[in-house]
mmCIF file of C-alpha atoms in Angstrom:
data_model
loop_
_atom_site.group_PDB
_atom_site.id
_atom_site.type_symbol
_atom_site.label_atom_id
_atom_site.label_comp_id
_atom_site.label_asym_id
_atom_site.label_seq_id
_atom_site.Cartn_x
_atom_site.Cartn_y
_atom_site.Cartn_z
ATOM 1 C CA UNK A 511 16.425 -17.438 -4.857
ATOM 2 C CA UNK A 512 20.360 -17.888 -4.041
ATOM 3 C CA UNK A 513 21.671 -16.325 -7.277
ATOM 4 C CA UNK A 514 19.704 -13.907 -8.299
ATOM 5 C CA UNK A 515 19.611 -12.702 -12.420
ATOM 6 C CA UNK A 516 21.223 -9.211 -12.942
ATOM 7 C CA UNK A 517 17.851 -7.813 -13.976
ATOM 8 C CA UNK A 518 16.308 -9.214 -10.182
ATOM 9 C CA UNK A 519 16.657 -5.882 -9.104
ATOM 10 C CA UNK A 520 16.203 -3.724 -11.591
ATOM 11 C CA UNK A 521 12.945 -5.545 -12.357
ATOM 12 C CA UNK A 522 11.840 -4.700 -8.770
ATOM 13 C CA UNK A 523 12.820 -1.012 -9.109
ATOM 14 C CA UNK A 524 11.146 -0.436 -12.330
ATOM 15 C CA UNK A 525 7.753 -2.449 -10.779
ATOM 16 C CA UNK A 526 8.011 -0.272 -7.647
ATOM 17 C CA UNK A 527 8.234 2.976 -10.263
ATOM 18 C CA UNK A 528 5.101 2.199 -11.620
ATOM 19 C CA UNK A 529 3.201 1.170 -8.463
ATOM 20 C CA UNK A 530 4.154 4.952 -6.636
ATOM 21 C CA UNK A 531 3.218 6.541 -9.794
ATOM 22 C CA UNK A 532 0.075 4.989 -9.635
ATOM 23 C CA UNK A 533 -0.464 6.127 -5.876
ATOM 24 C CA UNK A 534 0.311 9.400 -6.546
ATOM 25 C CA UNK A 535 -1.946 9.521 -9.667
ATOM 26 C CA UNK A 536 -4.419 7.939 -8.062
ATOM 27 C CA UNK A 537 -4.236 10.420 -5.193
ATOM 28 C CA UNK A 538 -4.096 7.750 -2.688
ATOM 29 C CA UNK A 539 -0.770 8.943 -1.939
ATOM 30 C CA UNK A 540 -2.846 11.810 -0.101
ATOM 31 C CA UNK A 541 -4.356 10.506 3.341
ATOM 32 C CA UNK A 542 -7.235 13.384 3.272
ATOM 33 C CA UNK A 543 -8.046 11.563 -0.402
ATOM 34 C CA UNK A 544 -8.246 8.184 1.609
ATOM 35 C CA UNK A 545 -10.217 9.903 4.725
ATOM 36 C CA UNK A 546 -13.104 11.410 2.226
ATOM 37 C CA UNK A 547 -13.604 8.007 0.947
ATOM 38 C CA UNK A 548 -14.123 5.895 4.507
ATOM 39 C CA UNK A 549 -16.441 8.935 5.787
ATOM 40 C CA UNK A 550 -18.333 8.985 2.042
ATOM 41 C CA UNK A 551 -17.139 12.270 0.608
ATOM 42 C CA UNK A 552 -15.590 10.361 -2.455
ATOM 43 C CA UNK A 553 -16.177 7.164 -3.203
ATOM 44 C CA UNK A 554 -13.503 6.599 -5.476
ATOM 45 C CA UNK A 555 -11.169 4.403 -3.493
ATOM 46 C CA UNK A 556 -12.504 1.152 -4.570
ATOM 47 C CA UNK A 557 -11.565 1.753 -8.195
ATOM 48 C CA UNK A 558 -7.910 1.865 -7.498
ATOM 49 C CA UNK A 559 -8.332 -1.253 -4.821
ATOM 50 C CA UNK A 560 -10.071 -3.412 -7.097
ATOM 51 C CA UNK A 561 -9.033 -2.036 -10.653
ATOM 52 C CA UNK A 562 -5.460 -2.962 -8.829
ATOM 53 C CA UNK A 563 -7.096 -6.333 -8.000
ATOM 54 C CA UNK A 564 -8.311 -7.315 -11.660
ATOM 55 C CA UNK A 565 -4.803 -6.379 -13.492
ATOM 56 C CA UNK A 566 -2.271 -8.590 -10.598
ATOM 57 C CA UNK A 567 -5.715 -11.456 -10.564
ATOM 58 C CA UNK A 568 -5.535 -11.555 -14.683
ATOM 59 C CA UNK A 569 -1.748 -12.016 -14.523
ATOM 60 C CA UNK A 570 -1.911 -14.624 -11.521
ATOM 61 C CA UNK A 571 -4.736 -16.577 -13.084
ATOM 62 C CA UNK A 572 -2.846 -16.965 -16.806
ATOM 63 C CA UNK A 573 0.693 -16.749 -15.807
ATOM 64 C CA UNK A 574 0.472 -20.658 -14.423
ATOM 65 C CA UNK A 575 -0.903 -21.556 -17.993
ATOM 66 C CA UNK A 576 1.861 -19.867 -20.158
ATOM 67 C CA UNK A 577 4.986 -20.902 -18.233
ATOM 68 C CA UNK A 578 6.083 -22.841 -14.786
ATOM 69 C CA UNK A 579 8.520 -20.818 -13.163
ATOM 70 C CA UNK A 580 9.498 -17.134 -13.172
ATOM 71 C CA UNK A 581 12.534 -16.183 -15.986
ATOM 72 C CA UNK A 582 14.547 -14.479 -13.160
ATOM 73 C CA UNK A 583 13.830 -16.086 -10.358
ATOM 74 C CA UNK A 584 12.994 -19.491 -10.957
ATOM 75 C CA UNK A 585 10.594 -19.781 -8.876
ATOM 76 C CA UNK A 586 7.394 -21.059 -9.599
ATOM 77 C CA UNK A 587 3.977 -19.202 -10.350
ATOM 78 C CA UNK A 588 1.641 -19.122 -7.392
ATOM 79 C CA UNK A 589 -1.019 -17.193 -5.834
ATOM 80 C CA UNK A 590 -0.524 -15.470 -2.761
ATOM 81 C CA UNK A 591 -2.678 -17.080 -0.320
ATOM 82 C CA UNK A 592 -2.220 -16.680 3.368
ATOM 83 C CA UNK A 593 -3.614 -19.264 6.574
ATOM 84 C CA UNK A 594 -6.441 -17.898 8.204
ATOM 85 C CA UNK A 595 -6.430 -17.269 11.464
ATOM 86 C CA UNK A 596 -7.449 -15.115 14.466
ATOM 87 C CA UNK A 597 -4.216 -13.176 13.737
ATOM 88 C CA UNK A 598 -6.028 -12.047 10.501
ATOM 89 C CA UNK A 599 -8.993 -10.213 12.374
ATOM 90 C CA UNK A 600 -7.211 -8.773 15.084
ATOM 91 C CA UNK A 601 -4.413 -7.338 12.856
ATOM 92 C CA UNK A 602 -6.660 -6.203 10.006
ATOM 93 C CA UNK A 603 -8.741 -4.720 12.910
ATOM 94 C CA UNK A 604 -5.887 -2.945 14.512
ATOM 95 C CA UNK A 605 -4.997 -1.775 10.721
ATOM 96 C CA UNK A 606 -8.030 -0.179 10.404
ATOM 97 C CA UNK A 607 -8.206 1.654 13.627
ATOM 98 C CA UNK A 608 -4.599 2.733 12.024
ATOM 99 C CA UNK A 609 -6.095 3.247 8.739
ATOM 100 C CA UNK A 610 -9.036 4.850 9.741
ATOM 101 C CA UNK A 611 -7.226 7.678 12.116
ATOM 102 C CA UNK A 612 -4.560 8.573 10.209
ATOM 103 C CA UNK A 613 -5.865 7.892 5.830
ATOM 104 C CA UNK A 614 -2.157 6.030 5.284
ATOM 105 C CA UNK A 615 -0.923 2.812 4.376
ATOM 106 C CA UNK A 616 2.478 1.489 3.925
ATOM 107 C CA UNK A 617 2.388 1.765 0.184
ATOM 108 C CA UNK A 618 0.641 4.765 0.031
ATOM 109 C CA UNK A 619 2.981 6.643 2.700
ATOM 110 C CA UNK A 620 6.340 5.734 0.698
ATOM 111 C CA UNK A 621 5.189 7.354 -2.262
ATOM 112 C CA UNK A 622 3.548 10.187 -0.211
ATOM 113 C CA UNK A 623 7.101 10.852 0.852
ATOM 114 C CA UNK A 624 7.736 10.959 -3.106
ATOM 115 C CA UNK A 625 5.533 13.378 -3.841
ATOM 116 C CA UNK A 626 7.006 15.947 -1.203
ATOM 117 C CA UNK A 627 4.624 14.695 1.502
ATOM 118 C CA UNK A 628 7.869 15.756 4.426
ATOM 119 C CA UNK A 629 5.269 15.310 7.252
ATOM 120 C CA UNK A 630 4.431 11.867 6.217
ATOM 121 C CA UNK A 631 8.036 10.931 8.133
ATOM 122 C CA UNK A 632 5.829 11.022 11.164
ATOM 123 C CA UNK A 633 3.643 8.510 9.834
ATOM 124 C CA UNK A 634 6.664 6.077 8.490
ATOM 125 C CA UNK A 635 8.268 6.779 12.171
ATOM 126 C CA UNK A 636 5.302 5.385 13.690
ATOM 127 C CA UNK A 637 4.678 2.442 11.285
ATOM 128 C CA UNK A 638 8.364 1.411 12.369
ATOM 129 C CA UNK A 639 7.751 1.804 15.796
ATOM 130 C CA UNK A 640 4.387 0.076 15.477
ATOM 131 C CA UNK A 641 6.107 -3.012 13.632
ATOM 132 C CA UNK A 642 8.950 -3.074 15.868
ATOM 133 C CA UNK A 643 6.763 -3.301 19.022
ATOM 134 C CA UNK A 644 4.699 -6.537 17.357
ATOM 135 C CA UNK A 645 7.982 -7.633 16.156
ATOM 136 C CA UNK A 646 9.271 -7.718 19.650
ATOM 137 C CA UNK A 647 6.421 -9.020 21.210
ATOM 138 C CA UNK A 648 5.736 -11.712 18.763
ATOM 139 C CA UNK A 649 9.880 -12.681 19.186
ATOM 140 C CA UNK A 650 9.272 -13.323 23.103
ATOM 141 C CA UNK A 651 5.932 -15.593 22.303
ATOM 142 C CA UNK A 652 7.950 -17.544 19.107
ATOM 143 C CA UNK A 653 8.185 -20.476 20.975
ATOM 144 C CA UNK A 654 4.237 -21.142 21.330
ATOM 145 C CA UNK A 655 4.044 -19.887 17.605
ATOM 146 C CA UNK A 656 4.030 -21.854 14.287
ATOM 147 C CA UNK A 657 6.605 -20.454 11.635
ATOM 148 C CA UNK A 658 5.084 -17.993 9.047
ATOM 149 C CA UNK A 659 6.181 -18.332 5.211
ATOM 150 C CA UNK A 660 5.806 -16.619 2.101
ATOM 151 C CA UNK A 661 6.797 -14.152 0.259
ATOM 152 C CA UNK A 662 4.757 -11.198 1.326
ATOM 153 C CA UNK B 727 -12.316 8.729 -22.057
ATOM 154 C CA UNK B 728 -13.988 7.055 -19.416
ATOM 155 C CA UNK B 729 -18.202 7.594 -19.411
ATOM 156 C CA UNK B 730 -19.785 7.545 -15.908
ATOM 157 C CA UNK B 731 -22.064 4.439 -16.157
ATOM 158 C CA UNK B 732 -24.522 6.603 -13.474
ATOM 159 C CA UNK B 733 -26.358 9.755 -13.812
ATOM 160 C CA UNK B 734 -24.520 12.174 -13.729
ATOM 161 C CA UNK B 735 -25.859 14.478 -10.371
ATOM 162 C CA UNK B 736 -25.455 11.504 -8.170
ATOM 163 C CA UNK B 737 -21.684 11.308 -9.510
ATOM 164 C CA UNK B 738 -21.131 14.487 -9.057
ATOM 165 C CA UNK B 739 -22.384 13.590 -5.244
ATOM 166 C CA UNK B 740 -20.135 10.478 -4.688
ATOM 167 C CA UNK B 741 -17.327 11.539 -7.054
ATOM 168 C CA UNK B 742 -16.671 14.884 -6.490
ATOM 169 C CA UNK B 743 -13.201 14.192 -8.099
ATOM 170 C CA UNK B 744 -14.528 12.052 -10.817
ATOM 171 C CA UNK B 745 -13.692 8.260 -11.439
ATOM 172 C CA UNK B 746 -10.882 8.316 -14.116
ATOM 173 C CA UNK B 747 -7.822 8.823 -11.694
ATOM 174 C CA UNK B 748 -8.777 6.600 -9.349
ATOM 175 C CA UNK B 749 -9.173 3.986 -12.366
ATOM 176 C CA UNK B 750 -6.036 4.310 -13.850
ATOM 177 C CA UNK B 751 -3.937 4.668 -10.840
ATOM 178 C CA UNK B 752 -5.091 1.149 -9.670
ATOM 179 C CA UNK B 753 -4.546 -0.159 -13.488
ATOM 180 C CA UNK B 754 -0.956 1.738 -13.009
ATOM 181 C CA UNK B 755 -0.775 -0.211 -9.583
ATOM 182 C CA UNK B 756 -1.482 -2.971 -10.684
ATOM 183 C CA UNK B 757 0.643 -3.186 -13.452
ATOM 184 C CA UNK B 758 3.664 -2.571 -10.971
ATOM 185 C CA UNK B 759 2.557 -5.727 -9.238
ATOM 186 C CA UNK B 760 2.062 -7.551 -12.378
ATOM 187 C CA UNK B 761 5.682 -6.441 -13.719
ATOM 188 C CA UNK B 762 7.447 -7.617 -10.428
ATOM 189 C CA UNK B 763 5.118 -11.033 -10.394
ATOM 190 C CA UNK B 764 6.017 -11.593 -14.226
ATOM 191 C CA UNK B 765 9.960 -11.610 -13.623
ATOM 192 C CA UNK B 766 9.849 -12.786 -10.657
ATOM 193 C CA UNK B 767 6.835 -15.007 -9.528
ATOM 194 C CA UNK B 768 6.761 -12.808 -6.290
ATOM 195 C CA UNK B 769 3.144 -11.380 -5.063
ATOM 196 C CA UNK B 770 5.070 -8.153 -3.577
ATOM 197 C CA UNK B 771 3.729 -6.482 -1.036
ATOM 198 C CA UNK B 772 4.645 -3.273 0.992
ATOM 199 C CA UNK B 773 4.276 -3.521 4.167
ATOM 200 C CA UNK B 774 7.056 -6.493 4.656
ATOM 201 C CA UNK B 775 9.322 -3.572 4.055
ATOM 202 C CA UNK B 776 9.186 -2.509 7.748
ATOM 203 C CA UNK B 777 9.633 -5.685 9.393
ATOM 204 C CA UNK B 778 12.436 -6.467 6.934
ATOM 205 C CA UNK B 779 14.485 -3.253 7.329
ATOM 206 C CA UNK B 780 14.097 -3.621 11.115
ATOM 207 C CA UNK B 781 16.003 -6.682 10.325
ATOM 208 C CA UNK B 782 19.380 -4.509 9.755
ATOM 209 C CA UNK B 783 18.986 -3.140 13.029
ATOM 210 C CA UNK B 784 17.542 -5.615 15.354
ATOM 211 C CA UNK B 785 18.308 -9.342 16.207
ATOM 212 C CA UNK B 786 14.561 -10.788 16.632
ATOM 213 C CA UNK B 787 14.322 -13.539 15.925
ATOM 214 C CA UNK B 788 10.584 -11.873 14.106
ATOM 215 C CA UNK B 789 12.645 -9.568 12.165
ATOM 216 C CA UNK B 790 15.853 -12.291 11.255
ATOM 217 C CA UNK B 791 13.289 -14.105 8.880
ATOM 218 C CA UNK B 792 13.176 -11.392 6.017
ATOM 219 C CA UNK B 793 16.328 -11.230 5.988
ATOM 220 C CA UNK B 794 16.546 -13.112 2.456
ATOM 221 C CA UNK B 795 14.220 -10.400 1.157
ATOM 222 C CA UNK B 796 15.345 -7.250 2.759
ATOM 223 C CA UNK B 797 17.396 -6.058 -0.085
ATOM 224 C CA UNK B 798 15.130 -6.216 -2.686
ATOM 225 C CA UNK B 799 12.376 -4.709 -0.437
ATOM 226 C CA UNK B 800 14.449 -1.858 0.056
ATOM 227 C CA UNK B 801 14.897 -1.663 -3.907
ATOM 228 C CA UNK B 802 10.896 -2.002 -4.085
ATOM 229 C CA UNK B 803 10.763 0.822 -1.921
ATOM 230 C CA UNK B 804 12.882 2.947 -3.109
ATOM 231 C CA UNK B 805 11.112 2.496 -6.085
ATOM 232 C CA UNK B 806 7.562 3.298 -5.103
ATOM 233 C CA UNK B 807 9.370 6.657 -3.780
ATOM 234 C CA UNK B 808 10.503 8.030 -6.962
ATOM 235 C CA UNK B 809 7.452 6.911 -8.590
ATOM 236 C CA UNK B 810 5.475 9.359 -6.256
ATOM 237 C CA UNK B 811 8.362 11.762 -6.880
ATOM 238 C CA UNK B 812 8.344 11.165 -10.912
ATOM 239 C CA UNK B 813 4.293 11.955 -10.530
ATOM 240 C CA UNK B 814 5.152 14.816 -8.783
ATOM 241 C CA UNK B 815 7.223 16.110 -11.080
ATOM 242 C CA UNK B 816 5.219 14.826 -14.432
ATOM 243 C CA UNK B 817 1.865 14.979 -14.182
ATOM 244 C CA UNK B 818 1.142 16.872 -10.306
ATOM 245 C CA UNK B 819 3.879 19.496 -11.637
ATOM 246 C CA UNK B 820 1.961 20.334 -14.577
ATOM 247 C CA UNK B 821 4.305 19.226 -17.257
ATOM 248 C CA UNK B 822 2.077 16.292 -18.294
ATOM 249 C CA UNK B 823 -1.507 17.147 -18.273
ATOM 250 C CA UNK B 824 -4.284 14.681 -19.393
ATOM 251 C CA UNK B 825 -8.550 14.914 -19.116
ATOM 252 C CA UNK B 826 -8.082 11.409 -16.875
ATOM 253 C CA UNK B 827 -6.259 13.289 -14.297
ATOM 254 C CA UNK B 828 -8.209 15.501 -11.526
ATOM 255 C CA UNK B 829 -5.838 17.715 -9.275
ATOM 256 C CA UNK B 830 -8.307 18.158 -6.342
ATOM 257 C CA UNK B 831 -7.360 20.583 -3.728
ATOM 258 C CA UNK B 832 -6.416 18.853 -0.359
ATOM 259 C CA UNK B 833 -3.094 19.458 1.503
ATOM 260 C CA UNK B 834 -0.737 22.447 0.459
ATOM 261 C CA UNK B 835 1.281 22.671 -2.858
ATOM 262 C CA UNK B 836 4.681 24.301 -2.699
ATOM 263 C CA UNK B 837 7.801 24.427 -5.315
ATOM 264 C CA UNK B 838 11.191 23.293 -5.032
ATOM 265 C CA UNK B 839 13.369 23.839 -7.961
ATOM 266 C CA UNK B 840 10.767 23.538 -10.355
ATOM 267 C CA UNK B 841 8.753 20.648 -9.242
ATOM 268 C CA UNK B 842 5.420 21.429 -7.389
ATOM 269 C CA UNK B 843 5.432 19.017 -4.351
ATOM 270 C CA UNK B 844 2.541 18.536 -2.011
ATOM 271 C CA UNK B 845 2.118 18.364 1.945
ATOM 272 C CA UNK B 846 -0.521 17.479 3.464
ATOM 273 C CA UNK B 847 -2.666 19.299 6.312
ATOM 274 C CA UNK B 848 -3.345 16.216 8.553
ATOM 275 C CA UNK B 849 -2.564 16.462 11.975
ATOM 276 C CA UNK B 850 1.113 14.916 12.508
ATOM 277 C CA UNK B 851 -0.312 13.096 15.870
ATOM 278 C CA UNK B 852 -2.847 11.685 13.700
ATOM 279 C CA UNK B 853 -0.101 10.114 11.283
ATOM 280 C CA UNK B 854 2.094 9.286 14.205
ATOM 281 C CA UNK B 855 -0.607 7.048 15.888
ATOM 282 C CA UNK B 856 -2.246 6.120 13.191
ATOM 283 C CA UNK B 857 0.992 4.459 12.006
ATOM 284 C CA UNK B 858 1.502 2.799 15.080
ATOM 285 C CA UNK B 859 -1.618 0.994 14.510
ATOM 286 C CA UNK B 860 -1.094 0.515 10.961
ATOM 287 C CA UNK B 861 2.732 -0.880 11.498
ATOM 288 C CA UNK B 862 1.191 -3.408 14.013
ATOM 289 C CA UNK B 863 -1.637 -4.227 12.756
ATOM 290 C CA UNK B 864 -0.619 -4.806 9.059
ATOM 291 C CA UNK B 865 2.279 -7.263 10.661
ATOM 292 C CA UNK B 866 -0.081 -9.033 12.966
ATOM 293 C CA UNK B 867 -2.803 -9.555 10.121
ATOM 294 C CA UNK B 868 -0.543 -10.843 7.215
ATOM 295 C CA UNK B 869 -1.147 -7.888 4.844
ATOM 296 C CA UNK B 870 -1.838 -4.832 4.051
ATOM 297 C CA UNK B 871 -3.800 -2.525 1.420
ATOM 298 C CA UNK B 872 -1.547 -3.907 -1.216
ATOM 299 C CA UNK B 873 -0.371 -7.575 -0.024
ATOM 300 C CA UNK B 874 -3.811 -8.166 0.913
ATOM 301 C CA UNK B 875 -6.019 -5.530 -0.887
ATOM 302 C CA UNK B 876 -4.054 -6.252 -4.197
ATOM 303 C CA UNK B 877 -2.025 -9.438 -4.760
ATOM 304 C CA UNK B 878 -4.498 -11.048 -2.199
ATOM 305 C CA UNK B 879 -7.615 -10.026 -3.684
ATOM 306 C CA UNK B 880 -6.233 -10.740 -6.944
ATOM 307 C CA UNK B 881 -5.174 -14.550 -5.844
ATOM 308 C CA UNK B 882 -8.840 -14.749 -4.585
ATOM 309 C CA UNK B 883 -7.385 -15.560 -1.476
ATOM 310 C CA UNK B 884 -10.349 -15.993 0.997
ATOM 311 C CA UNK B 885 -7.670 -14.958 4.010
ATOM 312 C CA UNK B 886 -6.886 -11.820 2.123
ATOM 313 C CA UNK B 887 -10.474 -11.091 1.202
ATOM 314 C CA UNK B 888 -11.932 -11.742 5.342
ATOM 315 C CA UNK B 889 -8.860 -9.472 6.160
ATOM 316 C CA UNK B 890 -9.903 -6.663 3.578
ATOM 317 C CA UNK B 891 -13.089 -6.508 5.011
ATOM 318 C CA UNK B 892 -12.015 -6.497 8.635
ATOM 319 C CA UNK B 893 -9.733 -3.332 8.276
ATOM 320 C CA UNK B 894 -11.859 -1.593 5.685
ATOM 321 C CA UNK B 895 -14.835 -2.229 8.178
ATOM 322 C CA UNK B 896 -13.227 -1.147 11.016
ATOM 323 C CA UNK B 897 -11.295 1.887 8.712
ATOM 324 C CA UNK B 898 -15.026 3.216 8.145
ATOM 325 C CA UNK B 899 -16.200 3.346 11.488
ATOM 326 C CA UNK B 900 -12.757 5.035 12.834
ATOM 327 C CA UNK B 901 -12.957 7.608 10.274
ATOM 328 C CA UNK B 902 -16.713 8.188 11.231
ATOM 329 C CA UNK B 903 -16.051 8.376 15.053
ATOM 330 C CA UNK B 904 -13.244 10.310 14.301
ATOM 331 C CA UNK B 905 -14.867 13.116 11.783
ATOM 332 C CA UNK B 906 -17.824 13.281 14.612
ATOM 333 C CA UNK B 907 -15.734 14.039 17.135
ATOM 334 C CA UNK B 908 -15.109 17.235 15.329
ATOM 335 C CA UNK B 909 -11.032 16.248 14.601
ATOM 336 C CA UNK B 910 -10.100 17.697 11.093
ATOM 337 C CA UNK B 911 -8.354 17.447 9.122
#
């Protein structure tokens, strides 16, 4: 990814538009939205997860048969898969402590912050602080640590 | 127009707000993810965004690693931003109206120059904490609601699909505890 194409960016804007819009029209831009769903007001959550899911999983799955590599990038069509480990239950579990307390996520708290959400700043100041702290922590230990890649 | 495949008294139990925005905001957010995979082969996620910024700002070694992707994080960002504010101003302003889209009533409208913007009434400690948790724990797991939830999910990644379960899970049984303890909203 050392030069980039000219569009690069504006490709990433214009995907970014659509994603908020969808957050906000999907109301998951609101955390009491998000909070009625995990204590079973309204069950609708799992519509935007998944119907999310099924779009990016049809595009991943034929992508690899129509071409090799991205036009702007170059890089090459892959899925997103992850290693498992034990990092993967104790972070998704401290995520959904998070999750659960609060109704935000990162995506869902930037555009929150779009749609005039101003008190949602003290959930971005605390997802910085919260990332910073791991960040830190996980620094000190790097030595005992394999490298992470990818591009999430 | 989208038909409720269940009767329709139990949908008006579980989906008070109907199914149809949820629906197509997830085809709208996943068609964000689809446009940035198309051009660029990347399975974007948001929550990178905060280790990467911290990146300007800090020298760990944790945070130096994003630096290759910190500017167009920021741009993805940014992005996601104005589409909540380009919502708020379409569709949550009144301008656009369509049958797919339910308002509901949480939080607190207000108007600025036109555009009706929203707040919402959860407690700011709640927020504050609850992104603590959420900033670490989305760092320490690999993912997120959209890296995992999304581009994961969609990859049929089985680390992305144990780590969906583990936070939604453990999201359900916070928000129980929490509601039972009387704290709303």
């Amino acid at each position: 990814m050392a030069d980039r194409h000219p569009l690069f960016k504006p490709l990433i804007f214009v995907g970014g538009l659509i994603f908020g819009f969808g957050l906000g029209f999907s109301h998951m831009a609101r955390p009491e939205v998000v909070l009625n769903f995990l204590q079973f007001d309204d069950l609708g959550l799992p519509f935007v997860m998944f119907g999310a899911a099924i779009v990016s999983g049809v595009a991943f799955a034929l992508l690899p048969r129509i071409r090799d590599a991205a036009p702007l990038t170059g890089n090459p069509y892959e899925r997103r898969l992850k290693p498992f480990d034990r990092n993967v239950l104790v972070g998704g579990a401290v995520f959904g402590v998070g999750w659960g307390l609060s109704g935000i996520c990162p995506g869902a708290a930037y555009a929150s912050l779009g749609t005039g959400n101003v008190t949602i700043l003290w959930a971005l100041a605390g997802m910085f602080l919260g990332a910073y702290v791991q960040g830190y922590w996980r620094s000190r230990a790097a030595g005992s640590e394999p490298v992470p890649s990818g591009a999430d | 127009m989208v038909t409720d495949p269940v009767p329709l008294q139990l949908a008006a139990d579980l989906f008070p707000n109907g199914i149809s925005r949820y629906a197509v905001g997830g085809l709208l957010v996943g068609l964000g993810t689809v446009v940035i995979y198309l051009g660029t082969g990347i399975p974007a996620g948001a929550s990178t965004f905060l280790e990467s910024t911290l990146s300007y700002v800090s020298g760990q070694s944790r945070f130096q690693q994003y630096v290759a992707s910190r500017d167009w994080r920021l741009v993805f960002t940014a992005g996601i931003i104005l589409g909540g504010l380009a919502f708020a101003a379409t569709v949550q302003s009144g301008v656009v109206t369509s049958s797919l889209y339910e308002p509901g009533t949480t939080g607190q409208l207000y108007e600025v120059a036109g555009v009706t913007l929203w707040t919402t009434d959860v407690q700011p400690w709640r927020l504050f904490l609850g992104g603590i948790l959420v900033g670490i724990g989305t760092r320490v797991g690999k993912g997120c609601t959209s890296g995992h939830g999304v581009c994961g999910v969609g990859s049929a990644s089985k680390t992305s699909l144990v780590g969906v379960l583990t936070f939604l899970t453990v999201a359900i049984g916070t928000a129980q505890v929490v509601s039972a303890l009387g704290v709303s909203p």
